[in-house]
Tab-separated table of C-alpha atoms and ligand atoms in Angstrom:
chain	number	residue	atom	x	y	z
J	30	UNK	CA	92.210	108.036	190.912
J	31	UNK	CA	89.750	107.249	193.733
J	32	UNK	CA	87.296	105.451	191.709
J	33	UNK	CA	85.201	103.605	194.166
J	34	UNK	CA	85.311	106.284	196.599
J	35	UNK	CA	82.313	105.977	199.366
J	36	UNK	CA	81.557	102.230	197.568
J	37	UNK	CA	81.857	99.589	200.244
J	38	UNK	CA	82.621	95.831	198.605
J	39	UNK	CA	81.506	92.882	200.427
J	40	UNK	CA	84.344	91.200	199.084
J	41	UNK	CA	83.886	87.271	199.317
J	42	UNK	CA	86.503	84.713	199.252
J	43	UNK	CA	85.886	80.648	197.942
J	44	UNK	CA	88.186	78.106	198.244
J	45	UNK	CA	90.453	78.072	195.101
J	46	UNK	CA	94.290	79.053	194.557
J	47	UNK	CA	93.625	81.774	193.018
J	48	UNK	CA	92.506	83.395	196.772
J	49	UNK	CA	96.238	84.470	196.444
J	50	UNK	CA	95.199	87.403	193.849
J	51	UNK	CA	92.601	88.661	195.919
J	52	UNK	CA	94.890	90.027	198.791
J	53	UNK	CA	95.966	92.017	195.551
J	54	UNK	CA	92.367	92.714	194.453
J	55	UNK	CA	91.356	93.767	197.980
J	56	UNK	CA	94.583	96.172	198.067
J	57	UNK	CA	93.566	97.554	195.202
J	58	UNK	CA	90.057	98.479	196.374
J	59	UNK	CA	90.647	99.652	199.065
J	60	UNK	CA	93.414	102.053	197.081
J	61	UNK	CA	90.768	103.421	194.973
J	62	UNK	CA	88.640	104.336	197.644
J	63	UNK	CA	86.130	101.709	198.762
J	64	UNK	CA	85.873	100.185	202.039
J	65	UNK	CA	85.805	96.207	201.899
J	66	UNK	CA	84.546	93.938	203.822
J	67	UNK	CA	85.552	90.574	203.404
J	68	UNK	CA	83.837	87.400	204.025
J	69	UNK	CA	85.207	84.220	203.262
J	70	UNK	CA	84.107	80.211	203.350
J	71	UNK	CA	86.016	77.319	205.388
J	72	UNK	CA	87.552	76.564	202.240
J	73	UNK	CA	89.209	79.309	201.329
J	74	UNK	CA	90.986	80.074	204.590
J	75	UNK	CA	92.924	76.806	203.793
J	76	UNK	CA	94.190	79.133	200.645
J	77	UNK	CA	94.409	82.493	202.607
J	78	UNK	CA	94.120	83.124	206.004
J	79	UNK	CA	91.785	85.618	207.403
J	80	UNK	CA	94.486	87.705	209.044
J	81	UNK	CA	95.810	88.804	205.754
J	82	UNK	CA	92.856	89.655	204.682
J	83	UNK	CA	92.114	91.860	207.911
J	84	UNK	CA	95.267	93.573	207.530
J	85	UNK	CA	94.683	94.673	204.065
J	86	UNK	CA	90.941	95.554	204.300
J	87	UNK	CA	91.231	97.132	207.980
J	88	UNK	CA	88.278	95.206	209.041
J	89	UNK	CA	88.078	91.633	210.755
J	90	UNK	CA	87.093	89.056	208.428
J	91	UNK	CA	83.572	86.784	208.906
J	92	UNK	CA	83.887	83.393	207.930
J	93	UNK	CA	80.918	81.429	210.128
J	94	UNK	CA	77.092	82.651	210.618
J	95	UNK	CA	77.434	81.666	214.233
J	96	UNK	CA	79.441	84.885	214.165
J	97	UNK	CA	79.112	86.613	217.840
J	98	UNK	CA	80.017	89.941	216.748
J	99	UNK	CA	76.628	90.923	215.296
J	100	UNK	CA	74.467	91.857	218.381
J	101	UNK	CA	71.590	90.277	216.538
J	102	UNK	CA	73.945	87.119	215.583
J	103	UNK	CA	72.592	87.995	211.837
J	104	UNK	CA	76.135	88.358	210.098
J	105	UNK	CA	73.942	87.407	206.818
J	106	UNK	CA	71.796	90.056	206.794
J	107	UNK	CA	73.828	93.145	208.347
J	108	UNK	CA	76.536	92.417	205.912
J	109	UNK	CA	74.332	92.251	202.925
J	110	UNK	CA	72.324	95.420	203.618
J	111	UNK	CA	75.250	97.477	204.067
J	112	UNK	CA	77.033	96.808	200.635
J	113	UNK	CA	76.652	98.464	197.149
J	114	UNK	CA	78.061	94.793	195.612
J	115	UNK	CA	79.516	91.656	196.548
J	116	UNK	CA	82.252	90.573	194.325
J	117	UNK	CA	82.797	86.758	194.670
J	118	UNK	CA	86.402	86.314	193.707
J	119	UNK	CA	87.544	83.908	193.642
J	120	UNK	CA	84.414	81.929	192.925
J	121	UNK	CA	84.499	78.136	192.319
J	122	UNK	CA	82.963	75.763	190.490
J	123	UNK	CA	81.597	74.510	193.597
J	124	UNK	CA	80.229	77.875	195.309
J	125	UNK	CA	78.805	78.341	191.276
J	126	UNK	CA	76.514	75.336	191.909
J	127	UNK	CA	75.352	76.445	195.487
J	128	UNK	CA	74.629	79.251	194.085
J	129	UNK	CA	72.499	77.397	191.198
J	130	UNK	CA	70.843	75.609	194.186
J	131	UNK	CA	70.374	78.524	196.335
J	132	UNK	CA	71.653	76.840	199.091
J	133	UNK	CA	72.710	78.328	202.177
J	134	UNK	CA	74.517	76.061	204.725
J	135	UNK	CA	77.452	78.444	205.628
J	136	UNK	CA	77.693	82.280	205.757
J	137	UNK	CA	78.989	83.224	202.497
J	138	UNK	CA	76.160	81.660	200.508
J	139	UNK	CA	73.556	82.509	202.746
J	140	UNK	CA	74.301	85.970	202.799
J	141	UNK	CA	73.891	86.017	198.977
J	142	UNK	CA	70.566	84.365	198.688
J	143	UNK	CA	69.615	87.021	201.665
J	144	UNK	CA	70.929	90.109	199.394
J	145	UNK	CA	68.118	92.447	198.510
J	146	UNK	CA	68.799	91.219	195.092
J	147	UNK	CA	67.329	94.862	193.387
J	148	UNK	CA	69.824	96.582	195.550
J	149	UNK	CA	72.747	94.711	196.262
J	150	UNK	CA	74.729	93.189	192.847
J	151	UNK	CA	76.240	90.386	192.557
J	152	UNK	CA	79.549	89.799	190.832
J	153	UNK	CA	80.944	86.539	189.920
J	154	UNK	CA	84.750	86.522	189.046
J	155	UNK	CA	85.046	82.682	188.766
J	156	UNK	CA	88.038	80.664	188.945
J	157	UNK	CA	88.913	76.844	188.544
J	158	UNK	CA	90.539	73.830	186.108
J	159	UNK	CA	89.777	74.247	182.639
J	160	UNK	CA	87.844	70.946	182.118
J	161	UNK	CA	86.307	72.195	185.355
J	162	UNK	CA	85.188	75.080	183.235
J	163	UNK	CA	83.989	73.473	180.596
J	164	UNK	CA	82.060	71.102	182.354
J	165	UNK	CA	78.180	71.240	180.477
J	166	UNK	CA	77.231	71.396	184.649
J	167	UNK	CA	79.406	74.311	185.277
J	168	UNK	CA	78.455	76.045	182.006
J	169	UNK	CA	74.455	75.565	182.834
J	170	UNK	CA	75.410	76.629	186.512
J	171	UNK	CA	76.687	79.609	185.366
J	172	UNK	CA	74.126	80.157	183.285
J	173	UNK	CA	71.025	80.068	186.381
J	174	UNK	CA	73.444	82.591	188.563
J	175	UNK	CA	73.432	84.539	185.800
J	176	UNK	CA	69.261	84.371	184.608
J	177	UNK	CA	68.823	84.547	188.090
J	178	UNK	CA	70.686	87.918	188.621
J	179	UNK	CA	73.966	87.586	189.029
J	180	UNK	CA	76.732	89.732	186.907
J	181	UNK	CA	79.434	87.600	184.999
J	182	UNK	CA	82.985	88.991	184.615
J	183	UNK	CA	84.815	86.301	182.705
J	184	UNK	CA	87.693	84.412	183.370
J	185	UNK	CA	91.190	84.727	181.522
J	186	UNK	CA	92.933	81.885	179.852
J	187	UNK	CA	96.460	80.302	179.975
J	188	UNK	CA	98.728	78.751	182.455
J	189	UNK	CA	96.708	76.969	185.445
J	190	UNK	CA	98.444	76.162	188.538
J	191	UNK	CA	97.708	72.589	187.884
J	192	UNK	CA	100.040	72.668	185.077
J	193	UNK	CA	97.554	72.495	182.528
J	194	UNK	CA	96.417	75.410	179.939
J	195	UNK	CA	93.188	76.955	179.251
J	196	UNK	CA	90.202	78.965	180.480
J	197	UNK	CA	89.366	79.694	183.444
J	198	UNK	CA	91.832	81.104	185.527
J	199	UNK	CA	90.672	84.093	187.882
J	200	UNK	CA	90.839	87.360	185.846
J	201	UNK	CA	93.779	89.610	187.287
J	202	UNK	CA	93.143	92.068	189.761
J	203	UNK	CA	93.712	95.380	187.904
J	204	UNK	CA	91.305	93.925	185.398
J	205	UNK	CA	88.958	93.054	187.795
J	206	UNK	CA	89.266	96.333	188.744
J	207	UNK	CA	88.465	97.766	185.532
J	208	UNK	CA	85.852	95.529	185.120
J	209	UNK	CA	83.695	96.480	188.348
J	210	UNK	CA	84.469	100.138	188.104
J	211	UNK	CA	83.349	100.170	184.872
J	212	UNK	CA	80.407	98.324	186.900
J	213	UNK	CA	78.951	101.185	188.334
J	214	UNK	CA	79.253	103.686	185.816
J	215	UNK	CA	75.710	105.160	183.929
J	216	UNK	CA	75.345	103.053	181.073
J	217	UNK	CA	74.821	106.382	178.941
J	218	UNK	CA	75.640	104.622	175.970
J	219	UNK	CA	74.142	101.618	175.585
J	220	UNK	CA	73.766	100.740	171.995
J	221	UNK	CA	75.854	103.138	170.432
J	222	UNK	CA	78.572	101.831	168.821
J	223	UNK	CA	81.755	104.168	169.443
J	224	UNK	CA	85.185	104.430	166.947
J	225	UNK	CA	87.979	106.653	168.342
J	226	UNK	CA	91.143	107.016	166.330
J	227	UNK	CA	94.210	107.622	169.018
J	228	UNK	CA	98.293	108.020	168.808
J	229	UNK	CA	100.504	109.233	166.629
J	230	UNK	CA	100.751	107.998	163.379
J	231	UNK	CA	104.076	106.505	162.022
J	232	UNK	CA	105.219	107.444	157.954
J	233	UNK	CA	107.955	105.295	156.837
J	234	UNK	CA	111.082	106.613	154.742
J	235	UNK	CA	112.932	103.416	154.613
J	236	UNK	CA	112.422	100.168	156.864
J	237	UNK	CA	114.273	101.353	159.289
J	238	UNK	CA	113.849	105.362	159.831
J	239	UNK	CA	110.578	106.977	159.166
J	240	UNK	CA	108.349	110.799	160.686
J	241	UNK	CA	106.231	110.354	164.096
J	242	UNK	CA	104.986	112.681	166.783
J	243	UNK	CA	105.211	112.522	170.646
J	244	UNK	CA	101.113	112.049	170.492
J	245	UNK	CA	101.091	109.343	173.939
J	246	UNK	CA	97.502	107.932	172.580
J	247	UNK	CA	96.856	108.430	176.520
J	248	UNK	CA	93.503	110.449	175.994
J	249	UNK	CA	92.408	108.319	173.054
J	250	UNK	CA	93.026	105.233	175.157
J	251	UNK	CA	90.617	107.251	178.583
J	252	UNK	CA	87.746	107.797	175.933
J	253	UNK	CA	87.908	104.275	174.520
J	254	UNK	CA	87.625	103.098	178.218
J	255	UNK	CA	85.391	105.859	179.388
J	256	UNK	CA	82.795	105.280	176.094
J	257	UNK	CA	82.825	101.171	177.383
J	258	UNK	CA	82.131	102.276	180.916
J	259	UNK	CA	79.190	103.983	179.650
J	260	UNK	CA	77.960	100.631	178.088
J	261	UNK	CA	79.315	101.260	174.445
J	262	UNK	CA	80.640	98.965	171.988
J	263	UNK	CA	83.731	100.740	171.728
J	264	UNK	CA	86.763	99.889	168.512
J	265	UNK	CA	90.230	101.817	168.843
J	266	UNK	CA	92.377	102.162	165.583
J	267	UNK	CA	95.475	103.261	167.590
J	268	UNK	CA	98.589	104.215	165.935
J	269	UNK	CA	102.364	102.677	167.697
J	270	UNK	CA	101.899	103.689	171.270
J	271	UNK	CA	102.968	101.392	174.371
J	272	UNK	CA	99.704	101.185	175.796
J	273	UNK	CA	97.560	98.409	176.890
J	274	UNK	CA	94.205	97.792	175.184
J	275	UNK	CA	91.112	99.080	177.774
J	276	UNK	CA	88.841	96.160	179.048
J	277	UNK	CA	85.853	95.251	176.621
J	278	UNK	CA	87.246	97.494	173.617
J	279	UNK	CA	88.099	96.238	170.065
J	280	UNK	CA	91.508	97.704	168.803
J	281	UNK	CA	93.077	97.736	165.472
J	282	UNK	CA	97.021	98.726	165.283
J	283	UNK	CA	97.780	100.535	162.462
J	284	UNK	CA	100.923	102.619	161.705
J	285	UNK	CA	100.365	104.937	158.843
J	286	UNK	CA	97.980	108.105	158.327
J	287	UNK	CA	96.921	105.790	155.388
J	288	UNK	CA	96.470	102.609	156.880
J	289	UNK	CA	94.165	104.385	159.804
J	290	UNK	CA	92.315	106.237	157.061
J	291	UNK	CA	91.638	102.850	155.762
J	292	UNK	CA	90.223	101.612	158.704
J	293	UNK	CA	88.311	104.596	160.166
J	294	UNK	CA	86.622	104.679	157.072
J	295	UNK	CA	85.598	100.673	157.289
J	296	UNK	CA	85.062	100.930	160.767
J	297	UNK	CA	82.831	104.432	160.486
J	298	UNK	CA	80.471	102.738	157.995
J	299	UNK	CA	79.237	100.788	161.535
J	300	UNK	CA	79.727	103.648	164.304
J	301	UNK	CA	77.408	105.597	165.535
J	302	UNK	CA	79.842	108.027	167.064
J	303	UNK	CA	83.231	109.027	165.969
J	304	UNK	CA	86.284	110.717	168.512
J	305	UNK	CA	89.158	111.543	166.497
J	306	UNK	CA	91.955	112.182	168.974
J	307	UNK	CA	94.901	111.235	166.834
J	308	UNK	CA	98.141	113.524	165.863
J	309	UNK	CA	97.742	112.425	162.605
J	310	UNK	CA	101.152	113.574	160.323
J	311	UNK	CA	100.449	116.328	158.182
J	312	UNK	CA	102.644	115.162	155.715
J	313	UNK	CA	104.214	111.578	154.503
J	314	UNK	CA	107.528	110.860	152.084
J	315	UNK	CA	106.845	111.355	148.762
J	316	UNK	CA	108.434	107.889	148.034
J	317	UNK	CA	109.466	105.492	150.004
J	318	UNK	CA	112.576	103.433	150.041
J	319	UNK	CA	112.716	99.906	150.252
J	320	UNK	CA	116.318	99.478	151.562
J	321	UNK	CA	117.644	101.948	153.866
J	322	UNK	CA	118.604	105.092	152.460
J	323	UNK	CA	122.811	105.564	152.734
J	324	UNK	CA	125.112	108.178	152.736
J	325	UNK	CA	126.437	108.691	149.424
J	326	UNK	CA	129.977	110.040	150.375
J	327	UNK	CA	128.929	113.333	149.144
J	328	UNK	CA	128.596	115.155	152.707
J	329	UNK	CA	125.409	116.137	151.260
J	330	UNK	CA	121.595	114.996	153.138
J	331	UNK	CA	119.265	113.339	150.934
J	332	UNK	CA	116.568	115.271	149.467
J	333	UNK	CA	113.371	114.307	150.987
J	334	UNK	CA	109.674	115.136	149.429
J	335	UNK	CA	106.942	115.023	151.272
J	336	UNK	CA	102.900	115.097	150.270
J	337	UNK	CA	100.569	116.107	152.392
J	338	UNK	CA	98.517	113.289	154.423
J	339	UNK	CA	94.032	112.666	153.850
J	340	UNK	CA	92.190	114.705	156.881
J	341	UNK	CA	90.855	111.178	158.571
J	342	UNK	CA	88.241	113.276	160.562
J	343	UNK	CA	87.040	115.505	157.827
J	344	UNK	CA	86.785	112.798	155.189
J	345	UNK	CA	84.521	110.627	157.632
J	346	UNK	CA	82.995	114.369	159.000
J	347	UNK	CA	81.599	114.462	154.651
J	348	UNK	CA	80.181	111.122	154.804
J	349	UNK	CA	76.381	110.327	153.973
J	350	UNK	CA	76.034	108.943	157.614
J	351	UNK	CA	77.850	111.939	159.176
J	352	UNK	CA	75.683	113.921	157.446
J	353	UNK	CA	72.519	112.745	157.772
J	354	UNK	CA	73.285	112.627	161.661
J	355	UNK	CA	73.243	108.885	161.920
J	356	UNK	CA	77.197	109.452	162.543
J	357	UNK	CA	78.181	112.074	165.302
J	358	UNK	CA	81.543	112.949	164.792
J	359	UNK	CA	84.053	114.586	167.225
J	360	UNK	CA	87.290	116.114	166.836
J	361	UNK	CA	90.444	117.374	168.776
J	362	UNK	CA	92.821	120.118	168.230
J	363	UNK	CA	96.551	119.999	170.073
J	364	UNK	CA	97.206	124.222	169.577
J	365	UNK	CA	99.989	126.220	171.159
J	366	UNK	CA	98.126	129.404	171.406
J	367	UNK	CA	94.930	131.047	170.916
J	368	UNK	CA	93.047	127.833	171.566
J	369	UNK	CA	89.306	129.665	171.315
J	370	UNK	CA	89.555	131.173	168.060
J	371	UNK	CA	91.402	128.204	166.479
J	372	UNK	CA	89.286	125.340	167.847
J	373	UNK	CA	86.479	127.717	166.425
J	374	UNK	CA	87.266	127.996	163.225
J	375	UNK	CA	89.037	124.052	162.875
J	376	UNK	CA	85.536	123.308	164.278
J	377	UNK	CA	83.814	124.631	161.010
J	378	UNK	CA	86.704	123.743	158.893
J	379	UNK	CA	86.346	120.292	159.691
J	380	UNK	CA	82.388	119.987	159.582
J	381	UNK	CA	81.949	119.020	162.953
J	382	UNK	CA	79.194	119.397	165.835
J	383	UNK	CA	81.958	118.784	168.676
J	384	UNK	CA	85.461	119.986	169.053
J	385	UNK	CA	87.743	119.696	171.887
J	386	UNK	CA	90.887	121.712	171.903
J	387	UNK	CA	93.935	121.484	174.466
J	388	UNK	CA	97.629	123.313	174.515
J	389	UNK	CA	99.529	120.585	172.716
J	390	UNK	CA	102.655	121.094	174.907
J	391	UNK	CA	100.860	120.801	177.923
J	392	UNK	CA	98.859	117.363	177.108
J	393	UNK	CA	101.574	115.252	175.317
J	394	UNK	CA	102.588	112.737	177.685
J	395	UNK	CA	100.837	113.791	180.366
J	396	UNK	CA	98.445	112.018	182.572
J	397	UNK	CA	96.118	114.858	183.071
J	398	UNK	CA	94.402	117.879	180.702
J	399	UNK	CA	92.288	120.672	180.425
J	400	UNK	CA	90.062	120.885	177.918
J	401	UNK	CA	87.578	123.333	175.836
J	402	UNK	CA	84.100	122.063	174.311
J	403	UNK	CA	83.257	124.108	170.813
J	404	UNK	CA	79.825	123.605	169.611
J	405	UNK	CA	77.938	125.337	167.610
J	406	UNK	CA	76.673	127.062	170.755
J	407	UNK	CA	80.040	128.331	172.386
J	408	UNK	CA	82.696	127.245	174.281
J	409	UNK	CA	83.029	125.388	177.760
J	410	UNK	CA	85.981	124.579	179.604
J	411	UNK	CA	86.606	121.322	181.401
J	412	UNK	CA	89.371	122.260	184.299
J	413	UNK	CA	92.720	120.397	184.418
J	414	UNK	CA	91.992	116.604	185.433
J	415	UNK	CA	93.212	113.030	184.831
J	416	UNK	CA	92.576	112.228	181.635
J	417	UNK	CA	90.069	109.155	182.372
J	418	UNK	CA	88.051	112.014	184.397
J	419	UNK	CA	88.191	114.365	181.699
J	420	UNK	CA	87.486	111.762	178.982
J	421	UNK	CA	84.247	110.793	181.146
J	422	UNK	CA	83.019	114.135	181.044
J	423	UNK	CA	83.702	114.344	177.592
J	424	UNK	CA	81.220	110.716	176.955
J	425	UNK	CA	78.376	112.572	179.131
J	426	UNK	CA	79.029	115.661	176.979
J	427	UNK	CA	78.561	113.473	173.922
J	428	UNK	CA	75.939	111.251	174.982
J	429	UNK	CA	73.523	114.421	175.824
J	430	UNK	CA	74.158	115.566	172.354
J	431	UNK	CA	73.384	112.410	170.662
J	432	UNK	CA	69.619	112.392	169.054
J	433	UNK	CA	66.908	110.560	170.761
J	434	UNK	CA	67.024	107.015	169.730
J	435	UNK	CA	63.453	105.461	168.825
J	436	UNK	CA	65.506	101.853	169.007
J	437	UNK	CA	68.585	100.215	170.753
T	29	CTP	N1	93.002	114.852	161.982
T	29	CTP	C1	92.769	113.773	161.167
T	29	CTP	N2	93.554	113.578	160.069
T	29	CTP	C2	94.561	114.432	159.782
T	29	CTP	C3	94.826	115.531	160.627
T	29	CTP	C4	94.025	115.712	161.714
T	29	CTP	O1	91.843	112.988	161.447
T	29	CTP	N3	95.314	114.201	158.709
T	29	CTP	C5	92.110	115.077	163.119
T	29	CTP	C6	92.756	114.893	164.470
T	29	CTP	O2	92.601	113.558	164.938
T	29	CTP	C7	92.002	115.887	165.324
T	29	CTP	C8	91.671	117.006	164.362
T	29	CTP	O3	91.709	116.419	163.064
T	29	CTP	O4	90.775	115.359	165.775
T	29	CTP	C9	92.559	118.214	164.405
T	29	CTP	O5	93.897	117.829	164.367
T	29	CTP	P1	95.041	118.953	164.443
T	29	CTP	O6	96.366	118.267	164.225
T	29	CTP	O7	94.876	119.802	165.653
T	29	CTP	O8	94.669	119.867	163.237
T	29	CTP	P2	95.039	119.884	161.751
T	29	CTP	O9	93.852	119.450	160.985
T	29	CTP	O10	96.301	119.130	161.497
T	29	CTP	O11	95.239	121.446	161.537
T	29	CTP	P3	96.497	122.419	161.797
T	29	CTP	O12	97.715	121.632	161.449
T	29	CTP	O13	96.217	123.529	160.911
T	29	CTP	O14	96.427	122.819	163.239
C-alpha cells in the first residue's frame, strides 16, 4: 500500500553505523509513495556515501550549505519549506545535543532550527552505544528536542555493533515505517482506550490434537494498528496466529474460547471500545484428555462430546459499561450467504450498535475485504480493499459514532 503517497521526507542522515539501515528506510519510502530528499552531515558520509543514497531516493544528496545548486545558495531554507517532515535517522548522540543547543554550523542542523517548526515535524529516530544512551546528558538532551518540538520514536534494544547489549540501537526500518505512517494519521482517537479480540481460537482434545479454524487474525491485527494510528491505546487478545504484534499495541496470546473470554472480560472492564473480530469455536470437547487419546485396536473412532463455547462479544455486549454506553462494542460476522439479512439480525442478537459482516470464504487468508456496516440505521458497504484500508475506514466509522467526550 502507498501510504505516504504525495508526502515528501527530508530524510537526514548523522554519522552513526546504523546509516547502513537507512538505505533500507529510504527504499522503503520511497516504495510507499513519498518522495525523499536526503540530506546528510560530513559524518555520516564516512558511514554511507551520498551516491547510494542518490540512487535510491532519485534525487542528489546535499551535504554542505555552501551548496551551489540552490540559485539563492539557501539549501537550508528551500529544503525545509518544501517537506511535510524531516526524519533524522540515524540521529546521534552528538547531532541530539546540537540540536539541544540549537546550533547550526553545517547544513543539516541549520536547516532544522530554520524549519517552520508549526509546519514542518521533526522526527528523531536516534541511534548510538548504550551507555551513550543512558548518559543523564543524552537523556536531558533528548528531553529539550523533545519540549522544544521535536517527535521521539524510540530506539530498540539488543545487540550493538560494538559488541555490547542494550538500548539504543536505531529502530528497524519497517518499524520506522510504521511508526511515521502512523505519524500522519488523524489522531481520531485520542484517549479512547481500544480492545479487539482477533484469530481463531484453539480447543484442546489431548496435548497434542485439538479443533481450530482457518480465521488468519489478519483484519484483527489492521484494526489493532489502524485504532493506534488514530492515537488509541490499543490491547489485542489474539488467539495462535503467525503474526507480528502492530507498533504501540498491547497483546495478550491466548489459545482457548475460554482463556480469551477471560481476558476480554478483564481487559473490557478498562476499554472504551470493543472490536470483536475473532472466529471464536462454537463448540469445545466436552472433556479433555491429558495424555493423547490412542487407538484402542477396535477399528472404531473415539466418541467425542462437545459443549457449546460463551458468546465473548455478547457477554461483554450485556455488561453495565456496554450498556450504559461508556463501552461501544463492535462485532463481525464471517457468513457464506445472505450477508444483509444475517448481519441484521446477528446485529440485534448480539446487542450491538455496530456490525460488520464479510463472505467468510472470501476473507480468510486474504489480504484484502469487502465489508458491510449494520447499524441501527441501515447498511453501508465498504468496497473490496486491503485490509489496513478497510480497517481504517472502519476506526473513522467508529470514532464518529462514539459520544462526545466532556474529558480525555
Ligand atoms: N463471537 C464471540 N464469541 C463466540 C462467537 C462469536 O465473541 N463464541 C463474536 C465474533 O468475534 C464476531 C461475532 O461474535 O464478532 C459473530 O461471530 P460469528 O462466528 O459470525 O457468529 P456466531 O455468533 O458464531 O453465529 P453463527 O454461528 O450463527 O453464524
Amino acid at each position: 500500500m502507498q501510504d505516504l503517497l504525495g508526502k515528501h521526507i527530508v530524510l537526514g542522515l548523522t554519522g552513526g553505523i546504523a546509516c547502513y539501515k537507512s538505505a533500507e528506510l529510504c527504499r522503503l519510502f520511497v516504495k510507499a509513495g513519498a518522495t525523499v530528499q536526503v540530506v546528510m552531515t560530513e559524518a555520516a558520509t564516512q558511514f554511507m556515501t551520498p551516491v547510494t543514497m542518490q540512487a535510491l531516493s532519485g534525487r542528489p544528496v546535499y551535504v554542505s550549505q555552501w551548496d551551489v545548486r540552490e540559485d539563492n545558495n539557501m539549501p537550508h531554507i528551500n529544503l525545509s519549506r518544501e517537506a511535510d517532515a524531516i526524519v533524522l535517522a540515524p540521529c546521534s548522540a552528538d547531532f541530539i545535543a546540537r540540536l539541544a543547543e540549537g546550533r547550526s554550523d553545517e547544513l543539516l542542523s541549520l536547516m532544522c532550527l530554520a524549519r517552520p517548526i508549526e509546519q514542518v515535524p521533526l522526527l528523531i529516530a536516534p541511534a548510538m552505544n548504550r551507555e551513550m544512551w543512558a548518559h543523564p546528558a543524552t537523556q536531558r538532551n533528548l528531553q529539550q528536542v523533545a519540549a522544544d518540538g521535536a517527535t521521539m520514536l524510540g530506539v530498540g534494544s539488543g545487540w550493538q555493533a560494538c559488541g555490547e547489549t542494550g538500548d539504543g540501537r536505531m529502530l528497524e526500518p519497517a518499524q520506522l515505517l510504521e511508526d511515521i505512517t502512523a505519524f500522519f494519521h488523524a489522531k481520531l482517537l485520542v484517549g479512547q482506550q481500544v480492545l479487539v479480540t482477533a484469530g481463531p481460537t484453539f480447543e484442546a482434545l489431548d496435548p497434542i490434537r485439538g479443533i481450530t479454524n482457518h480465521s488468519s487474525g489478519k483484519m484483527g491485527f489492521a484494526i489493532a494498528r489502524a485504532a493506534r494510528e488514530a492515537g488509541a491505546e490499543v490491547t489485542l487478545i489474539a488467539g495462535p496466529v503467525h503474526l507480528p504484534t502492530p507498533r504501540g499495541v498491547r497483546r495478550i496470546d491466548v489459545l482457548s474460547a475460554l482463556e480469551m473470554l477471560e481476558a476480554a472480560e478483564r481487559e473490557a472492564a478498562r476499554a472504551s471500545v470493543f472490536v470483536a473480530t475473532a472466529a471464536v469455536a462454537d463448540w469445545r470437547p466436552a472433556s479433555h484428555s491429558d495424555q493423547k487419546i490412542k487407538k484402542d485396536g477396535s477399528g472404531l473412532p473415539p466418541v467425542l462430546n462437545f459443549v457449546e463455547n460463551p458468546d465473548i462479544l455478547a457477554t461483554v455486549a450485556r455488561s453495565p459499561r456496554a450498556a450504559s454506553g461508556a463501552l461501544f462494542c463492535v462485532g463481525f460476522a464471517a457468513e457464506s450467504e445472505n450477508l444483509a439479512a444475517h448481519a441484521k439480525a446477528k446485529r440485534e442478537r448480539k446487542g450491538i450498535p455496530l456490525l460488520v459482516g464479510n463472505i467468510g470464504p472470501l476473507t480468510f487468508g486474504q489480504d484484502d475485504n469487502s465489508l458491510l456496516l449494520v447499524d441501527a440505521d441501515g447498511v453501508r458497504e465498504l468496497p473490496r480493499a486491503p485490509k489496513l484500508q478497510l480497517a481504517r475506514e472502519l476506526i473513522a466509522e467508529i470514532a464518529a459514532r462514539l459520544p462526545t467526550r466532556t474529558s480525555a
